[in-house]
mmCIF file of C-alpha atoms and ligand atoms in Angstrom:
data_model
loop_
_atom_site.group_PDB
_atom_site.id
_atom_site.type_symbol
_atom_site.label_atom_id
_atom_site.label_comp_id
_atom_site.label_asym_id
_atom_site.label_seq_id
_atom_site.Cartn_x
_atom_site.Cartn_y
_atom_site.Cartn_z
ATOM 1 C CA MET J 29 -198.475 139.622 -22.894
ATOM 2 C CA ASN J 30 -196.779 140.972 -19.277
ATOM 3 C CA LYS J 31 -198.390 143.487 -17.449
ATOM 4 C CA ALA J 32 -197.345 145.947 -14.513
ATOM 5 C CA VAL J 33 -200.181 145.811 -11.997
ATOM 6 C CA THR J 34 -200.321 148.236 -8.820
ATOM 7 C CA ALA J 35 -202.566 147.072 -5.919
ATOM 8 C CA ARG J 36 -203.269 149.033 -2.971
ATOM 9 C CA ALA J 37 -204.479 148.014 0.395
ATOM 10 C CA HIS J 38 -204.585 149.096 4.045
ATOM 11 C CA THR J 39 -203.691 147.513 7.389
ATOM 12 C CA ASN J 40 -206.188 146.448 10.074
ATOM 13 C CA ILE J 41 -205.890 146.104 13.623
ATOM 14 C CA ALA J 42 -207.994 143.741 15.048
ATOM 15 C CA LEU J 43 -210.361 144.345 17.686
ATOM 16 C CA ILE J 44 -210.932 140.377 18.620
ATOM 17 C CA LYS J 45 -207.390 138.850 17.605
ATOM 18 C CA TYR J 46 -206.430 135.943 15.271
ATOM 19 C CA TRP J 47 -203.763 134.341 17.760
ATOM 20 C CA GLY J 48 -202.661 130.244 16.942
ATOM 21 C CA LYS J 49 -202.996 128.555 13.279
ATOM 22 C CA ALA J 50 -205.058 125.067 13.144
ATOM 23 C CA ASN J 51 -203.471 124.482 9.400
ATOM 24 C CA ALA J 52 -199.595 126.340 9.484
ATOM 25 C CA GLU J 53 -199.375 125.439 6.216
ATOM 26 C CA LEU J 54 -202.874 126.668 4.902
ATOM 27 C CA ILE J 55 -203.050 129.517 8.022
ATOM 28 C CA ILE J 56 -206.659 128.296 9.082
ATOM 29 C CA PRO J 57 -206.490 130.148 12.517
ATOM 30 C CA GLN J 58 -208.101 128.574 15.672
ATOM 31 C CA ASN J 59 -210.370 131.529 16.104
ATOM 32 C CA SER J 60 -212.515 133.819 14.389
ATOM 33 C CA SER J 61 -211.401 137.539 14.733
ATOM 34 C CA LEU J 62 -213.062 140.669 13.670
ATOM 35 C CA SER J 63 -210.960 144.024 12.616
ATOM 36 C CA LEU J 64 -210.966 147.581 11.903
ATOM 37 C CA THR J 65 -209.465 148.676 8.439
ATOM 38 C CA LEU J 66 -207.158 151.982 8.943
ATOM 39 C CA GLU J 67 -207.189 154.871 6.480
ATOM 40 C CA PRO J 68 -203.300 155.877 6.726
ATOM 41 C CA PHE J 69 -201.620 153.265 6.783
ATOM 42 C CA TYR J 70 -201.129 151.405 3.854
ATOM 43 C CA THR J 71 -198.721 149.230 1.184
ATOM 44 C CA ASP J 72 -198.818 149.656 -2.393
ATOM 45 C CA THR J 73 -197.486 146.774 -4.207
ATOM 46 C CA THR J 74 -196.473 146.685 -8.354
ATOM 47 C CA VAL J 75 -196.052 143.269 -9.889
ATOM 48 C CA GLU J 76 -195.053 142.711 -13.171
ATOM 49 C CA PHE J 77 -194.250 139.100 -14.371
ATOM 50 C CA ALA J 78 -190.939 139.554 -16.996
ATOM 51 C CA PRO J 79 -189.839 136.467 -19.590
ATOM 52 C CA GLU J 80 -186.375 137.720 -19.460
ATOM 53 C CA LEU J 81 -186.266 136.733 -15.281
ATOM 54 C CA THR J 82 -184.639 133.977 -13.710
ATOM 55 C CA GLN J 83 -185.831 134.368 -9.889
ATOM 56 C CA ASP J 84 -188.229 137.097 -9.083
ATOM 57 C CA GLN J 85 -186.836 140.078 -8.007
ATOM 58 C CA ILE J 86 -188.442 141.577 -4.812
ATOM 59 C CA LYS J 87 -187.705 144.964 -3.242
ATOM 60 C CA ILE J 88 -189.818 146.569 -0.232
ATOM 61 C CA ASP J 89 -189.069 150.143 0.291
ATOM 62 C CA GLY J 90 -186.653 150.275 -2.073
ATOM 63 C CA GLN J 91 -184.869 147.419 -0.781
ATOM 64 C CA LEU J 92 -183.594 143.956 -2.499
ATOM 65 C CA GLN J 93 -184.831 141.257 -0.245
ATOM 66 C CA THR J 94 -182.851 137.980 -0.273
ATOM 67 C CA THR J 95 -183.520 136.909 3.153
ATOM 68 C CA MET J 96 -186.833 135.283 4.799
ATOM 69 C CA ALA J 97 -189.126 138.808 3.980
ATOM 70 C CA GLY J 98 -187.982 137.325 0.038
ATOM 71 C CA GLN J 99 -188.367 133.920 0.625
ATOM 72 C CA ARG J 100 -192.002 134.522 2.277
ATOM 73 C CA VAL J 101 -193.390 136.947 -1.169
ATOM 74 C CA ARG J 102 -191.400 133.986 -3.573
ATOM 75 C CA THR J 103 -193.374 131.388 -1.834
ATOM 76 C CA PHE J 104 -196.203 133.465 -2.341
ATOM 77 C CA LEU J 105 -195.626 134.096 -5.641
ATOM 78 C CA ASP J 106 -195.137 130.063 -6.044
ATOM 79 C CA LEU J 107 -198.511 129.684 -5.223
ATOM 80 C CA VAL J 108 -200.190 132.173 -7.697
ATOM 81 C CA ARG J 109 -198.088 130.805 -10.589
ATOM 82 C CA GLN J 110 -199.068 127.475 -9.516
ATOM 83 C CA ARG J 111 -202.607 128.533 -9.682
ATOM 84 C CA VAL J 112 -202.235 129.589 -13.551
ATOM 85 C CA GLY J 113 -199.731 126.620 -14.707
ATOM 86 C CA ARG J 114 -196.726 129.430 -15.471
ATOM 87 C CA ASP J 115 -193.646 129.039 -14.479
ATOM 88 C CA ASP J 116 -191.792 132.820 -15.259
ATOM 89 C CA PHE J 117 -190.545 135.297 -12.560
ATOM 90 C CA ALA J 118 -191.797 138.636 -11.662
ATOM 91 C CA TYR J 119 -190.735 141.959 -10.240
ATOM 92 C CA VAL J 120 -192.183 142.845 -7.239
ATOM 93 C CA ASN J 121 -191.851 146.491 -6.336
ATOM 94 C CA SER J 122 -193.777 147.473 -2.271
ATOM 95 C CA THR J 123 -193.744 150.364 -0.693
ATOM 96 C CA ASN J 124 -195.063 150.475 3.300
ATOM 97 C CA HIS J 125 -196.402 153.694 4.494
ATOM 98 C CA VAL J 126 -196.744 151.839 7.970
ATOM 99 C CA PRO J 127 -193.615 150.947 9.947
ATOM 100 C CA THR J 128 -192.429 147.269 8.885
ATOM 101 C CA ALA J 129 -192.911 144.498 11.271
ATOM 102 C CA ALA J 130 -193.558 146.928 14.285
ATOM 103 C CA GLY J 131 -197.096 145.338 15.410
ATOM 104 C CA LEU J 132 -198.864 147.769 13.063
ATOM 105 C CA ALA J 133 -199.959 145.226 10.521
ATOM 106 C CA SER J 134 -197.815 145.666 7.625
ATOM 107 C CA SER J 135 -198.076 141.621 6.898
ATOM 108 C CA ALA J 136 -201.832 142.566 6.545
ATOM 109 C CA SER J 137 -201.367 145.093 3.846
ATOM 110 C CA GLY J 138 -198.080 143.819 2.528
ATOM 111 C CA PHE J 139 -200.088 140.700 1.379
ATOM 112 C CA ALA J 140 -203.226 141.253 0.915
ATOM 113 C CA ALA J 141 -201.790 144.324 -1.721
ATOM 114 C CA LEU J 142 -199.395 141.302 -3.134
ATOM 115 C CA ALA J 143 -202.448 138.825 -3.929
ATOM 116 C CA ALA J 144 -204.265 141.551 -6.053
ATOM 117 C CA ALA J 145 -201.494 142.796 -7.975
ATOM 118 C CA ALA J 146 -199.687 139.194 -8.182
ATOM 119 C CA SER J 147 -203.054 137.321 -9.215
ATOM 120 C CA LYS J 148 -204.094 139.933 -11.718
ATOM 121 C CA ALA J 149 -200.472 140.445 -13.467
ATOM 122 C CA ALA J 150 -200.578 136.962 -13.718
ATOM 123 C CA GLY J 151 -204.271 136.762 -15.704
ATOM 124 C CA LEU J 152 -206.769 135.733 -12.951
ATOM 125 C CA MET J 153 -209.709 137.689 -11.600
ATOM 126 C CA LEU J 154 -210.514 136.988 -8.407
ATOM 127 C CA ASP J 155 -213.335 138.727 -7.118
ATOM 128 C CA ARG J 156 -213.237 139.510 -3.170
ATOM 129 C CA PRO J 157 -213.806 136.148 -1.363
ATOM 130 C CA ALA J 158 -211.161 135.082 -3.565
ATOM 131 C CA LEU J 159 -209.239 137.344 -3.218
ATOM 132 C CA SER J 160 -209.437 137.023 1.094
ATOM 133 C CA ARG J 161 -208.476 133.260 0.732
ATOM 134 C CA LEU J 162 -205.544 134.156 -1.627
ATOM 135 C CA ALA J 163 -203.980 136.899 1.104
ATOM 136 C CA ARG J 164 -204.732 134.409 3.998
ATOM 137 C CA ARG J 165 -201.966 132.116 2.607
ATOM 138 C CA GLY J 166 -199.817 135.122 2.823
ATOM 139 C CA SER J 167 -200.410 136.586 6.626
ATOM 140 C CA GLY J 168 -203.288 135.396 8.371
ATOM 141 C CA SER J 169 -204.285 138.782 9.056
ATOM 142 C CA ALA J 170 -204.179 139.471 5.251
ATOM 143 C CA THR J 171 -207.121 138.129 4.870
ATOM 144 C CA ARG J 172 -209.341 140.775 6.660
ATOM 145 C CA SER J 173 -207.524 143.826 4.802
ATOM 146 C CA ILE J 174 -209.139 143.064 1.201
ATOM 147 C CA TYR J 175 -212.636 145.020 3.029
ATOM 148 C CA GLY J 176 -212.688 148.085 4.765
ATOM 149 C CA GLY J 177 -214.540 149.021 8.066
ATOM 150 C CA PHE J 178 -215.241 145.837 10.220
ATOM 151 C CA VAL J 179 -213.753 142.837 9.213
ATOM 152 C CA GLU J 180 -214.346 139.541 10.488
ATOM 153 C CA TRP J 181 -212.350 136.696 9.510
ATOM 154 C CA GLN J 182 -214.677 133.586 9.551
ATOM 155 C CA LYS J 183 -212.072 130.689 10.734
ATOM 156 C CA GLY J 184 -213.747 127.863 8.699
ATOM 157 C CA HIS J 185 -211.963 124.445 8.441
ATOM 158 C CA ASN J 186 -210.251 124.865 4.976
ATOM 159 C CA ASP J 187 -208.675 126.496 2.237
ATOM 160 C CA ALA J 188 -212.626 126.961 0.310
ATOM 161 C CA ASP J 189 -214.021 128.496 3.683
ATOM 162 C CA SER J 190 -211.444 130.243 5.759
ATOM 163 C CA GLN J 191 -212.185 133.622 5.068
ATOM 164 C CA ALA J 192 -213.319 137.410 5.643
ATOM 165 C CA VAL J 193 -216.566 138.770 5.009
ATOM 166 C CA PRO J 194 -217.449 142.903 5.431
ATOM 167 C CA PHE J 195 -219.377 143.150 8.884
ATOM 168 C CA GLN J 196 -219.738 146.438 8.348
ATOM 169 C CA GLU J 197 -217.744 148.202 5.547
ATOM 170 C CA HIS J 198 -219.378 151.523 5.841
ATOM 171 C CA ILE J 199 -219.146 153.101 9.681
ATOM 172 C CA ASP J 200 -222.033 155.688 10.590
ATOM 173 C CA PHE J 201 -220.873 156.292 13.821
ATOM 174 C CA ASP J 202 -217.905 157.858 15.794
ATOM 175 C CA ILE J 203 -215.397 155.666 16.156
ATOM 176 C CA GLN J 204 -211.077 155.844 15.226
ATOM 177 C CA MET J 205 -207.906 154.915 16.918
ATOM 178 C CA ILE J 206 -204.879 156.901 17.584
ATOM 179 C CA ALA J 207 -201.516 154.814 16.973
ATOM 180 C CA ILE J 208 -199.038 155.666 19.479
ATOM 181 C CA LEU J 209 -195.445 154.940 18.010
ATOM 182 C CA LEU J 210 -193.369 154.162 20.970
ATOM 183 C CA ASP J 211 -190.786 152.077 18.688
ATOM 184 C CA PRO J 212 -190.851 151.929 14.930
ATOM 185 C CA ARG J 213 -188.130 148.878 15.362
ATOM 186 C CA PRO J 214 -188.609 145.233 13.930
ATOM 187 C CA LYS J 215 -190.372 143.302 16.652
ATOM 188 C CA LYS J 216 -187.783 141.044 18.282
ATOM 189 C CA ILE J 217 -190.142 137.748 17.812
ATOM 190 C CA ALA J 218 -192.417 137.914 14.641
ATOM 191 C CA SER J 219 -195.953 137.700 15.172
ATOM 192 C CA ARG J 220 -196.081 134.038 13.000
ATOM 193 C CA ALA J 221 -193.059 133.258 15.734
ATOM 194 C CA GLY J 222 -194.992 134.574 18.511
ATOM 195 C CA MET J 223 -197.936 132.630 18.337
ATOM 196 C CA ALA J 224 -196.258 129.225 17.223
ATOM 197 C CA GLN J 225 -194.171 129.490 20.609
ATOM 198 C CA VAL J 226 -197.811 129.757 22.657
ATOM 199 C CA VAL J 227 -199.401 127.351 20.683
ATOM 200 C CA ALA J 228 -196.990 124.428 21.374
ATOM 201 C CA THR J 229 -196.312 125.529 25.367
ATOM 202 C CA SER J 230 -198.669 127.975 26.855
ATOM 203 C CA PRO J 231 -200.727 125.910 29.283
ATOM 204 C CA TYR J 232 -203.155 128.837 29.033
ATOM 205 C CA TYR J 233 -203.797 128.606 24.999
ATOM 206 C CA PRO J 234 -206.176 126.034 25.325
ATOM 207 C CA ALA J 235 -208.723 128.568 27.289
ATOM 208 C CA TRP J 236 -208.252 131.286 24.055
ATOM 209 C CA PRO J 237 -210.203 130.197 21.381
ATOM 210 C CA ALA J 238 -213.255 129.413 23.007
ATOM 211 C CA SER J 239 -212.979 133.097 25.012
ATOM 212 C CA ALA J 240 -212.659 134.596 21.762
ATOM 213 C CA GLU J 241 -215.161 133.253 20.150
ATOM 214 C CA LYS J 242 -217.404 134.240 23.029
ATOM 215 C CA ASP J 243 -215.692 137.857 22.707
ATOM 216 C CA LEU J 244 -216.728 138.018 18.837
ATOM 217 C CA GLN J 245 -220.110 137.613 19.337
ATOM 218 C CA ALA J 246 -220.128 140.410 21.846
ATOM 219 C CA MET J 247 -218.036 142.285 19.850
ATOM 220 C CA LYS J 248 -220.709 142.028 16.892
ATOM 221 C CA THR J 249 -223.251 143.245 18.866
ATOM 222 C CA ALA J 250 -221.786 146.298 20.263
ATOM 223 C CA ILE J 251 -220.698 147.133 16.985
ATOM 224 C CA LEU J 252 -224.227 147.598 15.650
ATOM 225 C CA LYS J 253 -225.288 149.058 19.192
ATOM 226 C CA LYS J 254 -222.900 151.603 17.955
ATOM 227 C CA ASP J 255 -221.615 151.405 21.617
ATOM 228 C CA LEU J 256 -217.817 152.448 21.644
ATOM 229 C CA ASN J 257 -217.839 151.772 25.283
ATOM 230 C CA LEU J 258 -218.543 148.476 25.167
ATOM 231 C CA ILE J 259 -216.411 147.767 21.967
ATOM 232 C CA GLY J 260 -213.619 149.709 23.778
ATOM 233 C CA GLN J 261 -213.951 147.361 26.504
ATOM 234 C CA LEU J 262 -214.162 143.910 24.973
ATOM 235 C CA ALA J 263 -210.994 144.571 22.623
ATOM 236 C CA GLU J 264 -209.440 145.735 25.921
ATOM 237 C CA ALA J 265 -209.776 142.453 27.490
ATOM 238 C CA ASN J 266 -209.694 140.233 24.238
ATOM 239 C CA ALA J 267 -206.003 141.912 23.618
ATOM 240 C CA MET J 268 -204.661 141.687 27.479
ATOM 241 C CA LYS J 269 -206.010 137.930 27.519
ATOM 242 C CA MET J 270 -203.946 137.300 24.246
ATOM 243 C CA HIS J 271 -200.931 139.170 25.598
ATOM 244 C CA ALA J 272 -201.323 136.965 28.808
ATOM 245 C CA THR J 273 -200.200 134.081 26.418
ATOM 246 C CA THR J 274 -197.195 135.359 25.710
ATOM 247 C CA LEU J 275 -196.122 134.903 29.823
ATOM 248 C CA SER J 276 -197.205 131.694 30.332
ATOM 249 C CA ALA J 277 -195.165 130.320 27.166
ATOM 250 C CA THR J 278 -191.786 128.534 27.679
ATOM 251 C CA PRO J 279 -189.383 130.104 27.407
ATOM 252 C CA PRO J 280 -192.012 133.230 28.043
ATOM 253 C CA PHE J 281 -191.312 136.342 26.312
ATOM 254 C CA THR J 282 -193.914 139.604 25.934
ATOM 255 C CA TYR J 283 -194.389 142.248 23.620
ATOM 256 C CA PHE J 284 -194.679 144.681 26.490
ATOM 257 C CA GLU J 285 -191.728 147.198 26.752
ATOM 258 C CA PRO J 286 -191.680 150.206 29.440
ATOM 259 C CA GLU J 287 -193.282 152.742 27.587
ATOM 260 C CA THR J 288 -196.386 150.563 26.368
ATOM 261 C CA LEU J 289 -196.937 150.447 29.979
ATOM 262 C CA GLN J 290 -196.864 154.154 30.336
ATOM 263 C CA ALA J 291 -199.537 154.759 27.595
ATOM 264 C CA ILE J 292 -201.838 152.510 28.924
ATOM 265 C CA GLU J 293 -201.631 154.114 32.206
ATOM 266 C CA ILE J 294 -202.204 157.780 30.428
ATOM 267 C CA VAL J 295 -205.413 155.419 28.775
ATOM 268 C CA GLN J 296 -206.386 154.305 32.126
ATOM 269 C CA GLY J 297 -205.907 157.513 33.949
ATOM 270 C CA LEU J 298 -208.178 159.772 30.940
ATOM 271 C CA ARG J 299 -210.730 156.793 31.489
ATOM 272 C CA ASN J 300 -210.659 157.954 35.398
ATOM 273 C CA ASN J 301 -211.384 161.280 33.972
ATOM 274 C CA GLY J 302 -214.756 160.000 32.238
ATOM 275 C CA VAL J 303 -213.021 160.474 28.842
ATOM 276 C CA SER J 304 -213.738 157.289 26.814
ATOM 277 C CA CYS J 305 -210.909 155.910 25.159
ATOM 278 C CA TYR J 306 -209.386 151.896 25.474
ATOM 279 C CA TYR J 307 -206.555 150.494 24.579
ATOM 280 C CA THR J 308 -205.037 147.505 22.327
ATOM 281 C CA MET J 309 -201.964 146.109 21.257
ATOM 282 C CA ASP J 310 -200.847 143.313 18.775
ATOM 283 C CA ALA J 311 -197.637 141.232 18.289
ATOM 284 C CA GLY J 312 -195.230 144.756 19.327
ATOM 285 C CA PRO J 313 -195.057 147.416 21.985
ATOM 286 C CA ASN J 314 -196.739 149.813 19.857
ATOM 287 C CA VAL J 315 -200.259 150.657 21.432
ATOM 288 C CA LYS J 316 -203.665 151.820 19.562
ATOM 289 C CA VAL J 317 -206.061 153.493 21.698
ATOM 290 C CA ILE J 318 -210.001 153.020 20.596
ATOM 291 C CA CYS J 319 -212.002 156.772 20.532
ATOM 292 C CA SER J 320 -214.505 158.857 19.036
ATOM 293 C CA ALA J 321 -213.053 162.011 16.981
ATOM 294 C CA GLN J 322 -214.601 164.080 19.246
ATOM 295 C CA ALA J 323 -212.715 162.553 22.296
ATOM 296 C CA THR J 324 -209.172 162.437 19.854
ATOM 297 C CA PRO J 325 -207.655 166.204 21.139
ATOM 298 C CA THR J 326 -208.275 165.708 24.462
ATOM 299 C CA ILE J 327 -206.528 161.985 24.649
ATOM 300 C CA LEU J 328 -203.582 163.959 22.403
ATOM 301 C CA ALA J 329 -203.277 166.366 24.497
ATOM 302 C CA ALA J 330 -202.583 164.390 27.661
ATOM 303 C CA LEU J 331 -200.488 161.364 24.920
ATOM 304 C CA ARG J 332 -198.222 164.494 23.957
ATOM 305 C CA GLN J 333 -196.657 164.861 27.655
ATOM 306 C CA HIS J 334 -195.554 162.119 27.514
ATOM 307 C CA PHE J 335 -194.841 160.708 23.314
ATOM 308 C CA ALA J 336 -193.947 163.088 20.722
ATOM 309 C CA ALA J 337 -196.377 164.834 18.097
ATOM 310 C CA ASP J 338 -195.130 163.256 15.331
ATOM 311 C CA HIS J 339 -195.359 159.403 17.007
ATOM 312 C CA LEU J 340 -199.261 159.832 17.927
ATOM 313 C CA LEU J 341 -200.878 158.867 14.414
ATOM 314 C CA VAL J 342 -204.930 159.270 14.279
ATOM 315 C CA ALA J 343 -206.235 156.770 11.955
ATOM 316 C CA GLN J 344 -209.879 156.921 10.529
ATOM 317 C CA PRO J 345 -211.738 153.409 9.332
ATOM 318 C CA GLY J 346 -209.941 153.190 6.128
ATOM 319 C CA PRO J 347 -211.442 151.142 2.747
ATOM 320 C CA GLY J 348 -210.802 147.943 1.184
ATOM 321 C CA ILE J 349 -208.283 146.562 -1.520
ATOM 322 C CA SER J 350 -208.137 149.018 -4.706
ATOM 323 C CA TYR J 351 -206.203 149.176 -8.216
ATOM 324 C CA LEU J 352 -203.871 151.999 -8.808
HETATM 325 P P1 ADP P 429 -196.521 143.359 11.487
HETATM 326 O O1 ADP P 429 -196.554 143.428 12.855
HETATM 327 O O2 ADP P 429 -195.635 144.547 10.847
HETATM 328 O O3 ADP P 429 -197.735 142.854 10.284
HETATM 329 P P2 ADP P 429 -195.031 140.953 11.265
HETATM 330 O O4 ADP P 429 -194.176 140.396 12.061
HETATM 331 O O5 ADP P 429 -196.764 140.098 11.128
HETATM 332 O O6 ADP P 429 -195.377 142.052 11.679
HETATM 333 O O7 ADP P 429 -194.533 140.236 9.292
HETATM 334 C C1 ADP P 429 -193.572 141.005 8.952
HETATM 335 C C2 ADP P 429 -193.066 140.684 7.841
HETATM 336 O O8 ADP P 429 -194.518 140.701 6.778
HETATM 337 C C3 ADP P 429 -191.812 141.051 7.361
HETATM 338 O O9 ADP P 429 -190.806 140.322 8.017
HETATM 339 C C4 ADP P 429 -192.033 140.787 6.118
HETATM 340 O O10 ADP P 429 -191.751 139.327 5.779
HETATM 341 C C5 ADP P 429 -193.766 140.511 5.702
HETATM 342 N N1 ADP P 429 -193.511 142.066 4.993
HETATM 343 C C6 ADP P 429 -193.942 143.746 5.485
HETATM 344 N N2 ADP P 429 -194.811 144.270 4.276
HETATM 345 C C7 ADP P 429 -194.305 143.607 3.340
HETATM 346 C C8 ADP P 429 -194.554 143.778 2.088
HETATM 347 N N3 ADP P 429 -195.259 145.193 1.502
HETATM 348 N N4 ADP P 429 -194.986 142.901 1.233
HETATM 349 C C9 ADP P 429 -194.239 141.678 1.009
HETATM 350 N N5 ADP P 429 -194.408 141.221 2.871
HETATM 351 C C10 ADP P 429 -194.121 141.941 3.806
HETATM 352 C C1 DP6 P 430 -201.651 139.859 17.055
HETATM 353 O O1 DP6 P 430 -200.890 137.573 10.192
HETATM 354 O O2 DP6 P 430 -198.917 138.547 11.338
HETATM 355 O O3 DP6 P 430 -201.946 140.954 14.974
HETATM 356 O O4 DP6 P 430 -200.728 134.516 9.855
HETATM 357 O O5 DP6 P 430 -198.350 134.038 10.628
HETATM 358 O O6 DP6 P 430 -198.542 136.140 8.925
HETATM 359 P P1 DP6 P 430 -199.116 135.386 10.221
HETATM 360 O O7 DP6 P 430 -199.596 136.475 11.332
HETATM 361 P P2 DP6 P 430 -200.019 137.578 11.565
HETATM 362 O O8 DP6 P 430 -200.575 137.619 13.132
HETATM 363 C C2 DP6 P 430 -201.448 139.000 13.409
HETATM 364 C C3 DP6 P 430 -201.727 138.864 15.174
HETATM 365 C C4 DP6 P 430 -202.057 139.903 15.303
HETATM 366 C C5 DP6 P 430 -203.611 139.572 15.863
HETATM 367 C C6 DP6 P 430 -204.128 140.007 14.506
HETATM 368 O O9 DP6 P 430 -203.646 141.034 13.237
HETATM 369 O O10 DP6 P 430 -205.490 139.339 14.449
HETATM 370 CO CO1 CO P 431 -198.068 140.994 10.970
#
């Protein structure tokens, strides 16, 4: 008795970044992190186990996946099969309503949706903490996409305790993000490879986990105080500390592109003129502006002088995982 199951997961953007693994196989991070789940960016994934298949058939955005991305999904399905003790294969059909591999966290929504759909299709009924731990095995940032609003991924020590917890699922103050889509192409260095290279070679990396843990505590206080300026300052500083570790890696690399710096300058210029807005960036050139809905029209007007209007995507806080 096999049934197709479809799940939807939204992406999340970290205000305090996960950067570096303590255990690469289990995806246990070196530091805890905290994110905001976003409404307009999400992945829908359908999984159906089928006795006639001799291998998993994986489609992302209509394309049959035969290389790396397909292998990552197959490895994840193996984990699910192993847990339920079944050996049949599955159809996976996934649609990203977010650019893939562009630093807008497609791996977060992608593996959170896959965890929810595959586990249920396989006959497992997992609660949200268990789903979060399972999603973690696909992509670290997916750990947090099980929940909506502000979410903390508590790094833990092992497979049983490294999981996300909702910090504030229903946000009652004015905060959102504007994603500036500078470059929708897949990044040259995947998050996974980038952070591994940094952990292995940057002499600055050892400073990161301790600094991020401090930032996380300050961020939680700032959220509880509903202090948008403090949230923005902390997020911006934390993101730049993360990016400093890529320049200090061997060989050095950066996710910045010329337009990234342009976007940063616009945000700084707005701020000098009294508009409250802050930037953050993940492993990719695209900039996310943290701001209030109230200030958004002013910020959009400034950004439109340099970027196409359809490359400026306003994102409100979004919900956790759901089944369709
Ligand atoms: P991003 O910034 O988009 O998260 P990453 O380098 O972290 O970029 O991850 C991109 C990878 O995530 C893709 O190459 C693919 O392996 C995986 N991925 C993206 N979307 C999906 C999806 N819908 N289902 C399964 N895997 C996905
Ligand atoms: C910079 O979760 O994409 O976006 O665990 O290897 O799949 P893997 O990496 P991923 O890394 C995200 C890094 C980040 C920061 C963050 O989202 O916390
Ligand atoms: Co990712």
